[in-house]
Amino acid sequence: MGARASVPADRTTGKPPRPLRPASRRAATAGILEHLDCKHVVILVLGDVGRSPRMQYHAMSLASHGVRVTLIGYSGERCISAVEDSPRVDTSRRFDPPLSGPWGKSLKRRAYLLFAGVKAVALLVRVMYELVLVAGRRGAGGGAVADSGGFGDALRPDAILVQNPPSLPGLACVYLACLLRRCAMVLDWHNLGFTMFGCGPRHPLVWITRRAEGFFGRRATVNLTVSHAMRNWIKENFGVPEGYVVYDQPPEFFRAPTVPERHELFTRLTRTNPDFADAIRALTLASLRGELSAIGGGGGEGDGNDRLGHGNDGNDGTGRPHPKKARGHSDDNSGSGRSNSDSGGNREVTEVTPPPIARTPPAEWEEGDPAGQERTLFTTRSADGVYELRRDRPALLVSSTSWTPDEDFSVLLEALRRFDLRTASGASPTLPLVMVVVTGKGPDKAKYVARMRAARMSRVAVCTAWLEPEDYPLLLGSADLGICLHTSTSGVDLPMKVVDMFGCGVPVCAVHFECLKELVQHGYNGCVFRDSTELALQLEALLDGFPRGGSELDGYRSNVKEVQRWRENWDEYAWPIFSKIGRLRAGPTNTRGTGARGSPRGGFFSNARGGGWSTGGLAESVVVPATMLLVLLVSVPWLSHSLESWAADGAAAADRWRRQWT
């Protein structure tokens, strides 16, 4: 394993310092934003709103301060209940992506270039329609609200909050809408859009997107970022004069669940998720094999309960991380444990059928159990209603992924394979059985699911799940260890899934990239790895002797509890900005480099003219964005594919037409 990252400790507490945060923005924003109450904010997400938690949290926090919020974005997954049930949040403006129907998919297969061009135009028209003509004409409850601001009878938004990426055409649409609606443009940087195309830096599409991000970033009223590294990057490279760091933090509903909540969750998943049930059956069989091997004397010294109490000698020479141990520990850990079985037993008992724990309803468990117990692989409920974690439970690992190329799931599969070989060989008899649940949706899911099924591990079971918003925090909180495979395309964003795991009190093993140290401190609240070998060694170190108390994993868990919540963080760093936005007469800040990049040059609207357009700024404020939109519509379909692929598509289409008419 590589050398451990150095984390300087606080001399008074002996703990690593909290991640740096910007000073209070109340004084800083006073010179930029007018001191008017914010009444209405439009949030634009060019994606599934239900899969954009940060934007939902913005809406939730704004609504809690009495602000009306209009959510515009793609339909799909349900939003969190705090957003759906809020009378101040209007979620009725969600729409299906353009050309998402059957005929659109057919057009995409037959003529992709035509499909891309039509989709870009349709998306542009729909977004401008929503931002300029619809947003604000109705309250969250559907009631009309009058406005004397000069643009119809709509309640003009005080601000439009848009996430980046995707960069185009969203940023251009919001910029023009802010001009027409005379409101503030708030740009929330989640990542750098031009880094996400997977092609070289000289590609025309990358060049256009990078210039567009810089152009609109300099002209936004406020720029919010998810990390200090991103704030510094856009300032140095895009000339954005001032950015405000609003870290992702977990809301209150990300917490460690109680044992009854875990029991109900595992029971529900076993009934409703066949993949989860199959993993349960596989681990049940592995546990039964180990128990029979121990009875036959082939599993090493002592039985499973004896091995459960063995300590970790820590002399394997692997350079494993040693976190600060918790001063006190409990046998009732917040996650899981290990099976009291040995992996080095007799492998000839393959004909044994496991007990039907996985697919049997709890009522049948109770009828078939003499003691009247209701059991899952992790928990039990006695006849008198007492819930307990099983002492022979496997370790539960959770990884949340979007199944995209920037998350190489093969790293985790290879690490699990190494862990399984070491466990099955009997070299480490105190290692537990392991169950890995991978949540999320994405384009590469089918490919990696096929690899998972081909792995054929004997002591590790991997399954996938897509959970309801209410169940996702429960699963994270039930885990013993989180795995993050996010490798930033830009190197300056932070994975929100790690924040969610920390909120549930779960330590994390995360793949290394440059600014990860703002979130994960190696050897304190998690581990950082660079390849599958390091991850396998870390899993061995953290799960050794599981689930007994006082382990290295417990030390991490005690440190993870010191996490700030979303509401506290947002109220301190974001609300002072939104509370002063109001309806800006000056509009978004317009800056142009004069000597020093990013020096202020004025706004869209001139105060000297009483809020009207300035004479010299009209061309820059309207003509330039409109021209960029036209260039985008013309160039994107052609730049996204090479001439060779275009010719191949044309030949394939001609061949299909020829076969159809002959």
XYZ file of C-alpha atoms in Angstrom:
662
model
C 0.000 0.000 0.000
C 1.193 3.487 -0.719
C 2.335 5.907 1.918
C -0.397 7.343 4.079
C -1.459 10.894 3.376
C -0.317 13.292 6.076
C -3.147 15.015 7.937
C -1.907 17.685 10.375
C -3.622 17.422 13.735
C -5.093 20.187 15.855
C -2.813 20.708 18.868
C -5.720 21.200 21.260
C -7.925 18.280 20.217
C -5.431 15.983 18.514
C -7.819 15.604 15.577
C -7.348 16.607 11.943
C -8.823 20.051 11.262
C -12.282 20.399 9.762
C -12.270 21.156 6.032
C -11.685 24.835 5.373
C -14.810 26.871 4.775
C -15.190 30.371 3.412
C -15.785 33.208 5.806
C -19.327 34.480 6.231
C -20.565 35.981 2.974
C -22.951 38.486 4.519
C -20.545 41.406 4.212
C -19.080 40.252 0.902
C -22.413 39.927 -0.860
C -23.697 43.256 0.405
C -21.781 45.091 -2.307
C -22.996 42.788 -5.094
C -26.643 42.094 -4.321
C -29.433 44.469 -3.443
C -30.949 44.111 0.007
C -34.352 42.878 -1.108
C -36.230 39.850 0.127
C -36.115 36.822 -2.155
C -39.645 35.599 -2.928
C -39.390 33.291 -5.937
C -36.550 31.137 -7.294
C -36.678 28.973 -10.425
C -34.415 25.894 -10.401
C -33.448 24.393 -13.769
C -32.097 20.842 -14.039
C -31.418 19.509 -17.546
C -31.711 15.979 -16.254
C -33.945 13.858 -14.055
C -34.827 16.081 -11.106
C -35.394 13.013 -8.941
C -31.755 11.999 -9.470
C -30.371 15.475 -8.649
C -30.258 15.489 -4.828
C -28.282 18.721 -4.444
C -30.827 20.720 -6.456
C -33.654 19.134 -4.465
C -31.897 20.146 -1.251
C -31.622 23.717 -2.551
C -35.379 23.690 -3.178
C -36.058 22.207 0.265
C -33.942 24.849 2.008
C -35.373 27.772 0.039
C -38.905 26.605 0.810
C -38.077 26.363 4.516
C -37.250 30.095 4.416
C -40.588 30.976 2.832
C -39.366 31.236 -0.765
C -41.551 29.941 -3.600
C -39.641 27.463 -5.772
C -40.412 26.281 -9.298
C -38.559 23.103 -10.298
C -38.023 22.692 -14.049
C -36.376 19.560 -15.392
C -36.897 16.072 -16.730
C -39.492 13.770 -15.247
C -38.503 10.348 -13.991
C -37.738 9.312 -10.419
C -39.717 10.670 -7.493
C -38.349 13.620 -5.575
C -37.721 13.386 -1.853
C -40.815 13.790 0.306
C -39.650 17.154 1.693
C -39.864 18.537 -1.861
C -42.966 16.695 -3.077
C -44.998 17.528 0.027
C -43.954 21.178 0.329
C -46.730 23.663 -0.588
C -44.051 26.150 -1.654
C -42.374 23.916 -4.250
C -43.989 23.530 -7.676
C -42.883 20.269 -9.302
C -45.527 20.330 -12.054
C -43.123 21.747 -14.651
C -41.180 18.508 -15.107
C -41.298 17.166 -18.658
C -40.109 14.173 -20.639
C -36.809 14.588 -22.502
C -37.298 15.549 -26.158
C -37.571 12.619 -28.571
C -37.739 10.100 -25.720
C -40.667 8.226 -27.248
C -40.552 5.193 -29.545
C -40.328 7.210 -32.748
C -37.490 9.273 -31.294
C -35.546 6.121 -30.463
C -36.198 4.840 -33.971
C -34.923 8.096 -35.461
C -31.820 7.875 -33.274
C -31.014 4.426 -34.651
C -31.664 5.344 -38.283
C -30.228 8.874 -38.517
C -28.377 10.003 -35.406
C -27.286 13.358 -36.836
C -30.848 14.358 -37.648
C -31.935 13.108 -34.221
C -29.281 15.204 -32.429
C -30.196 18.361 -34.341
C -33.939 18.002 -33.793
C -33.437 17.200 -30.110
C -31.227 20.268 -29.569
C -33.813 22.564 -31.168
C -36.706 20.960 -29.261
C -34.864 21.209 -25.939
C -33.939 24.840 -26.570
C -37.525 25.798 -27.388
C -38.979 23.919 -24.406
C -36.528 25.342 -21.866
C -36.984 28.921 -23.098
C -40.749 28.432 -23.010
C -40.599 27.219 -19.415
C -38.201 29.911 -18.209
C -39.648 32.934 -19.997
C -43.354 32.297 -20.509
C -44.425 29.823 -17.821
C -42.266 30.078 -14.679
C -43.901 32.370 -12.167
C -47.369 32.601 -13.722
C -48.675 30.165 -11.118
C -47.939 29.651 -7.473
C -46.948 26.278 -6.157
C -50.615 25.613 -5.578
C -51.597 26.709 -9.083
C -52.944 30.154 -8.215
C -52.197 33.084 -10.511
C -50.074 35.872 -9.067
C -49.971 39.352 -10.585
C -46.838 41.346 -11.162
C -46.327 44.925 -12.265
C -42.755 44.377 -13.274
C -43.438 44.890 -16.959
C -43.346 41.295 -18.302
C -46.926 40.162 -18.665
C -48.784 39.252 -15.498
C -46.173 36.799 -14.238
C -44.523 36.868 -10.857
C -41.032 37.447 -12.117
C -38.458 35.164 -10.482
C -35.917 36.827 -8.252
C -33.315 34.301 -9.398
C -32.838 31.330 -11.702
C -30.612 28.641 -10.212
C -29.038 26.315 -12.778
C -26.617 23.451 -12.290
C -23.520 22.953 -14.406
C -23.008 20.483 -16.086
C -24.757 20.065 -18.444
C -23.501 23.349 -19.830
C -25.323 23.776 -23.144
C -27.925 24.822 -23.946
C -28.915 25.322 -20.295
C -26.512 28.148 -19.433
C -27.359 30.101 -22.585
C -31.093 29.681 -21.990
C -30.833 30.843 -18.388
C -28.690 33.823 -19.419
C -31.261 35.009 -21.966
C -34.149 34.317 -19.579
C -32.468 36.413 -16.895
C -32.211 39.270 -19.381
C -35.877 39.057 -20.295
C -37.162 38.425 -16.771
C -34.672 40.873 -15.184
C -33.581 38.446 -12.491
C -30.368 37.072 -11.028
C -28.468 34.151 -12.532
C -27.114 31.736 -9.908
C -24.746 29.136 -11.358
C -24.162 26.048 -9.207
C -20.941 24.331 -10.319
C -21.106 20.561 -9.719
C -18.264 19.813 -12.142
C -16.606 21.202 -15.265
C -18.786 20.296 -18.228
C -16.067 20.359 -20.875
C -14.178 17.558 -19.089
C -17.032 15.060 -19.398
C -17.053 14.352 -23.145
C -14.381 11.667 -23.088
C -12.490 13.159 -26.032
C -9.294 15.163 -26.348
C -8.930 18.793 -25.263
C -8.634 19.923 -28.898
C -11.984 18.505 -29.903
C -14.244 21.320 -31.192
C -17.095 20.356 -28.868
C -14.771 20.559 -25.858
C -13.459 23.929 -27.076
C -16.963 25.381 -27.486
C -18.190 24.077 -24.127
C -15.151 25.379 -22.259
C -15.544 28.867 -23.758
C -19.258 28.835 -23.004
C -18.698 27.861 -19.363
C -16.202 30.660 -18.905
C -18.397 33.202 -20.702
C -21.537 32.512 -18.684
C -19.625 31.937 -15.446
C -18.173 35.451 -15.613
C -21.631 36.889 -16.253
C -23.532 35.038 -13.545
C -24.672 37.025 -10.544
C -23.436 34.363 -8.144
C -21.261 31.284 -8.658
C -21.631 28.453 -6.135
C -19.119 25.590 -6.061
C -18.921 22.241 -4.283
C -15.248 22.542 -3.301
C -12.492 25.076 -2.707
C -10.480 23.467 -5.476
C -13.269 24.175 -7.975
C -13.670 27.735 -6.744
C -9.972 28.393 -7.235
C -9.943 26.690 -10.640
C -12.758 28.743 -12.183
C -11.216 31.903 -10.761
C -7.780 31.201 -12.224
C -8.895 29.745 -15.573
C -12.262 31.371 -16.293
C -11.720 34.701 -14.582
C -14.757 34.291 -12.314
C -14.165 37.111 -9.823
C -15.841 35.534 -6.794
C -17.214 32.104 -6.009
C -18.915 30.832 -2.891
C -18.245 27.337 -1.571
C -21.368 25.484 -0.451
C -20.259 21.988 0.459
C -22.553 19.033 -0.028
C -23.692 17.917 3.415
C -26.180 15.183 4.378
C -29.713 16.153 5.408
C -31.137 14.953 8.696
C -32.802 11.893 7.153
C -29.368 10.396 6.419
C -28.718 8.729 9.763
C -27.925 5.358 11.319
C -31.189 3.367 11.411
C -32.392 1.422 14.410
C -32.243 -2.379 14.469
C -36.029 -2.701 13.866
C -35.706 -0.411 10.835
C -32.897 -2.563 9.467
C -34.911 -5.712 10.034
C -37.892 -4.318 8.135
C -35.633 -3.104 5.310
C -33.900 -6.460 4.842
C -37.225 -8.279 4.978
C -38.697 -5.950 2.354
C -35.682 -6.183 0.035
C -35.647 -9.973 0.279
C -39.261 -10.081 -0.831
C -39.125 -7.452 -3.583
C -35.597 -7.645 -5.016
C -34.725 -11.005 -6.629
C -31.051 -10.051 -6.965
C -30.849 -9.255 -3.252
C -32.611 -12.538 -2.418
C -30.175 -14.515 -4.585
C -27.222 -12.929 -2.764
C -28.799 -13.879 0.567
C -29.160 -17.483 -0.601
C -25.537 -17.598 -1.762
C -24.225 -16.349 1.596
C -26.556 -18.677 3.484
C -25.085 -21.622 1.590
C -21.536 -20.376 2.214
C -22.271 -20.006 5.929
C -23.767 -23.490 6.107
C -20.743 -24.975 4.375
C -18.455 -23.312 6.879
C -20.470 -24.587 9.841
C -20.449 -28.164 8.550
C -16.722 -27.933 7.842
C -16.090 -26.721 11.372
C -18.103 -29.632 12.783
C -16.067 -32.033 10.658
C -12.821 -30.570 11.949
C -11.620 -29.396 8.563
C -11.935 -25.708 9.213
C -8.962 -25.031 11.414
C -8.678 -24.716 15.181
C -11.830 -24.282 17.191
C -15.324 -23.516 16.080
C -16.736 -20.339 14.646
C -17.465 -18.759 18.033
C -13.857 -19.261 19.147
C -12.505 -17.645 16.015
C -14.930 -14.769 16.453
C -13.068 -13.661 19.531
C -9.570 -13.707 18.087
C -7.790 -10.399 17.838
C -5.897 -8.918 14.926
C -2.169 -9.458 15.177
C -1.583 -6.679 12.622
C 1.756 -8.177 11.517
C 1.038 -8.929 7.886
C 3.434 -6.287 6.589
C 0.861 -4.809 4.228
C 1.087 -1.236 5.420
C -2.602 -1.195 6.302
C -4.043 2.038 7.703
C -4.439 2.343 11.470
C -7.023 4.962 12.377
C -7.401 6.638 15.721
C -9.248 4.070 17.834
C -12.413 5.083 19.618
C -11.975 5.379 23.375
C -15.038 3.277 24.003
C -16.618 0.601 21.895
C -19.673 -1.556 21.828
C -20.372 -4.982 20.456
C -23.455 -3.533 18.776
C -21.845 -1.880 15.790
C -23.874 0.290 13.440
C -23.465 -2.080 10.566
C -22.864 -5.760 10.396
C -20.568 -8.566 11.364
C -19.096 -11.824 10.256
C -20.329 -15.353 10.058
C -19.090 -17.732 12.750
C -17.828 -20.014 10.013
C -14.531 -20.929 8.466
C -13.790 -20.622 4.777
C -11.161 -23.305 4.777
C -13.542 -26.185 5.329
C -14.621 -29.173 3.323
C -15.787 -28.088 -0.128
C -17.457 -31.429 -0.908
C -20.765 -30.579 0.784
C -22.178 -28.922 -2.334
C -25.390 -30.960 -2.252
C -26.592 -29.384 1.009
C -29.667 -27.183 0.512
C -29.581 -23.945 2.538
C -32.462 -23.042 4.834
C -35.079 -20.991 2.950
C -34.235 -17.693 4.604
C -33.995 -15.612 1.475
C -37.413 -15.923 -0.126
C -39.570 -17.084 2.795
C -41.975 -14.469 4.235
C -41.477 -13.585 7.912
C -44.771 -15.245 8.892
C -43.500 -18.573 7.631
C -40.163 -18.085 9.382
C -42.048 -17.636 12.641
C -44.164 -20.723 12.063
C -41.135 -22.845 11.192
C -38.964 -21.637 14.072
C -39.569 -23.404 17.392
C -38.492 -20.302 19.248
C -40.914 -18.128 17.287
C -38.111 -16.030 15.839
C -38.240 -13.993 12.668
C -34.831 -13.865 11.033
C -32.940 -12.210 8.229
C -29.289 -12.807 7.452
C -28.392 -9.722 9.537
C -31.083 -9.364 12.222
C -33.508 -11.347 14.361
C -36.806 -10.585 16.049
C -37.758 -12.751 18.987
C -41.266 -13.942 19.774
C -41.661 -11.154 22.327
C -40.687 -8.456 19.792
C -37.018 -7.879 20.715
C -34.793 -6.991 17.738
C -31.094 -7.840 17.686
C -28.201 -7.867 15.247
C -26.986 -11.393 14.572
C -23.546 -12.216 15.919
C -22.850 -14.371 12.867
C -23.983 -11.802 10.306
C -21.838 -11.049 7.245
C -20.251 -7.672 6.625
C -22.420 -5.397 4.495
C -20.676 -3.135 1.978
C -22.550 -0.538 -0.084
C -21.426 1.279 -3.214
C -23.535 3.886 -4.969
C -22.661 4.396 -8.617
C -24.033 5.968 -11.782
C -22.454 3.195 -13.894
C -20.522 5.658 -16.046
C -16.953 5.457 -17.428
C -15.626 7.751 -14.669
C -16.401 4.996 -12.111
C -14.376 1.891 -12.914
C -16.346 -0.851 -11.207
C -13.785 -3.448 -12.270
C -11.507 -2.098 -9.504
C -14.019 -3.192 -6.870
C -14.649 -6.545 -8.547
C -10.939 -7.338 -8.658
C -10.482 -6.315 -5.007
C -13.401 -8.516 -3.969
C -11.960 -11.408 -5.950
C -8.633 -11.056 -4.096
C -10.464 -10.813 -0.776
C -12.520 -13.911 -1.617
C -9.453 -15.966 -2.557
C -7.707 -15.063 0.680
C -10.807 -15.844 2.736
C -11.632 -19.107 0.980
C -8.053 -20.347 1.289
C -8.210 -20.119 5.084
C -5.195 -17.802 5.219
C -7.248 -15.307 7.262
C -9.783 -17.294 9.313
C -11.086 -14.185 11.101
C -12.358 -12.556 7.903
C -16.160 -12.573 7.551
C -18.514 -13.344 4.735
C -19.196 -10.197 2.724
C -22.308 -8.955 0.971
C -21.955 -6.008 -1.427
C -25.000 -4.019 -2.556
C -24.485 -1.665 -5.497
C -27.171 0.973 -6.028
C -27.781 3.255 -8.981
C -28.658 3.342 -12.666
C -26.484 4.074 -15.658
C -25.308 3.091 -19.139
C -22.623 0.574 -18.113
C -24.723 -1.358 -15.607
C -25.439 -4.360 -17.854
C -21.750 -4.795 -18.665
C -20.649 -4.907 -15.037
C -23.592 -7.027 -13.908
C -22.449 -9.656 -16.411
C -18.942 -9.489 -14.931
C -20.339 -9.866 -11.421
C -22.207 -13.010 -12.376
C -19.116 -14.431 -14.064
C -16.901 -13.819 -11.001
C -18.260 -16.873 -9.081
C -16.892 -15.972 -5.652
C -17.568 -18.378 -2.780
C -17.390 -16.053 0.245
C -18.537 -12.767 -1.320
C -21.956 -12.015 -2.833
C -22.626 -8.942 -4.991
C -26.071 -7.670 -5.957
C -27.617 -4.523 -7.429
C -30.613 -2.528 -6.246
C -32.543 0.596 -7.165
C -34.239 1.916 -4.050
C -37.032 4.300 -3.215
C -35.862 7.663 -1.804
C -36.961 6.594 1.686
C -35.073 3.275 1.575
C -31.757 4.574 0.252
C -30.671 6.264 3.534
C -31.749 3.162 5.462
C -29.540 0.912 3.338
C -26.554 3.251 3.654
C -27.001 3.420 7.416
C -27.220 -0.366 7.643
C -23.861 -0.793 5.915
C -20.586 -1.390 7.709
C -18.398 0.177 5.034
C -18.999 2.306 1.961
C -17.070 2.036 -1.297
C -16.680 5.053 -3.595
C -15.285 4.525 -7.106
C -15.837 8.102 -8.282
C -12.855 9.438 -10.208
C -13.451 13.081 -11.006
C -13.189 14.017 -14.682
C -12.071 17.485 -13.609
C -10.236 16.627 -10.396
C -12.021 19.436 -8.531
C -15.471 18.027 -7.659
C -16.409 15.908 -4.654
C -18.569 12.737 -4.635
C -21.910 13.347 -2.968
C -22.326 9.639 -2.236
C -19.498 9.875 0.315
C -21.321 12.733 2.028
C -24.449 10.577 2.259
C -22.468 7.709 3.781
C -20.840 10.001 6.335
C -24.289 11.299 7.267
C -25.310 7.722 8.091
C -22.181 7.197 10.198
C -20.551 4.863 7.672
C -16.794 5.150 6.947
C -15.674 5.005 3.325
C -12.933 3.576 1.147
C -12.617 5.977 -1.805
C -10.455 5.993 -4.913
C -7.861 8.753 -4.915
C -8.056 12.008 -6.832
C -6.552 15.395 -6.137
C -9.138 17.301 -4.074
C -10.634 14.290 -2.255
C -8.713 15.370 0.855
C -11.332 18.096 1.374
C -13.767 15.297 2.217
C -11.987 12.017 3.050
C -8.970 12.161 5.370
C -7.005 8.960 5.000
C -6.613 7.121 8.287
C -9.207 9.257 10.090
C -12.683 8.962 8.581
C -11.880 6.539 5.774
C -9.248 5.088 3.483
C -8.001 6.256 0.102
C -6.846 3.694 -2.450
C -5.325 3.914 -5.925
C -5.878 0.405 -7.282
C -7.591 -2.902 -6.556
C -4.611 -4.255 -4.610
C -4.735 -1.408 -2.097
C -8.496 -1.741 -1.779
C -8.237 -5.492 -1.107
C -5.663 -4.896 1.641
C -7.832 -2.202 3.195
C -10.849 -4.516 3.212
C -8.804 -7.178 4.995
C -7.564 -4.685 7.573
C -10.951 -3.157 8.315
C -13.044 -6.342 8.321
C -10.639 -8.564 10.247
C -12.424 -10.067 13.256
C -15.751 -8.569 12.292
C -18.215 -7.943 14.053
C -16.503 -7.682 17.414
C -16.135 -4.205 18.901
C -12.941 -2.188 19.228
C -11.774 -2.837 15.663
C -10.167 -0.372 13.274
C -13.531 0.023 11.581
C -15.060 1.228 14.856
C -12.359 3.884 15.101
C -13.327 5.258 11.714
C -17.011 5.132 12.598
C -16.552 7.186 15.746
C -14.784 9.891 13.739
C -17.428 9.987 11.001
C -20.077 11.051 13.517
C -18.646 14.586 13.510
C -20.416 15.713 10.324
C -22.277 18.960 9.724
C -25.801 18.732 8.336
C -27.083 20.278 5.097
C -29.443 22.735 6.760
C -26.809 24.148 9.094
C -24.285 24.486 6.293
C -26.778 25.952 3.797
C -28.182 28.465 6.285
C -24.681 29.672 7.075
C -23.220 29.939 3.579
C -26.023 29.948 0.976
C -29.005 31.686 2.570
C -27.152 34.999 3.133
C -26.708 35.081 -0.658
C -30.268 34.184 -1.655
C -31.803 36.423 1.008
C -30.216 39.481 -0.615
C -30.840 38.657 -4.250
C -34.328 40.111 -4.662
C -35.178 41.510 -8.067
C -31.949 42.986 -9.266
C -32.023 46.207 -11.202
C -28.373 45.600 -12.005
C -28.902 42.027 -13.233
C -26.123 39.448 -13.334
C -22.609 40.699 -12.953
C -20.863 41.298 -16.264
C -17.103 41.084 -16.140
C -14.428 41.323 -18.740
C -10.743 40.963 -18.239
C -8.889 44.273 -18.510
C -5.290 43.497 -17.689
C -6.223 41.242 -14.749
C -8.632 38.534 -15.818
C -12.118 38.840 -14.402
C -12.114 42.506 -13.349
C -15.633 43.927 -12.992
C -17.074 45.925 -15.880
C -20.689 46.409 -14.907
C -23.937 44.516 -15.327
C -26.454 43.666 -17.996
C -28.562 46.649 -17.030
C -27.219 50.115 -16.374
C -28.246 51.804 -13.114
C -27.660 55.188 -14.753
C -30.507 54.454 -17.146
C -32.908 53.418 -14.416
C -32.719 49.717 -15.146
C -32.715 49.863 -18.958
C -30.182 48.232 -21.221
C -26.930 50.092 -21.589
C -26.053 51.262 -25.096
C -22.773 49.390 -25.340
C -23.916 46.222 -23.598
C -26.789 45.199 -25.887
C -24.607 43.428 -28.438
C -22.682 41.557 -25.763
C -25.756 40.761 -23.694
C -28.069 39.515 -26.449
C -26.301 39.072 -29.766
C -23.359 37.068 -28.397
C -25.450 34.469 -26.515
C -27.895 34.194 -29.422
C -25.011 33.645 -31.817
C -23.546 30.981 -29.533
C -26.892 29.194 -29.503
C -27.039 29.203 -33.294
C -23.467 27.929 -33.521
C -24.328 25.196 -31.029
C -27.379 24.061 -32.985
C -25.407 23.890 -36.205
C -22.192 22.374 -34.871
C -23.115 19.887 -32.147
C -24.580 17.204 -34.419
C -21.553 17.377 -36.698
C -18.888 17.701 -34.043
C -20.175 14.833 -31.918
C -19.465 12.283 -34.634
C -16.585 11.858 -36.989
C -17.076 11.790 -40.737
C -16.382 8.069 -40.739
C -19.242 7.306 -38.356
C -21.549 9.617 -40.327
C -20.746 7.787 -43.546
C -21.292 4.448 -41.814
C -24.705 5.578 -40.541
C -25.684 6.725 -44.016
C -24.595 3.470 -45.612
C -26.473 1.432 -43.016
C -29.633 3.497 -43.518
C -29.400 3.150 -47.297
C -28.967 -0.587 -46.938
C -32.042 -0.847 -44.714
C -34.136 1.160 -47.183
C -32.896 -0.980 -50.066
C -33.833 -4.200 -48.272
C -37.220 -2.783 -47.370
C -38.190 -1.863 -50.942
C -36.704 -4.874 -52.731
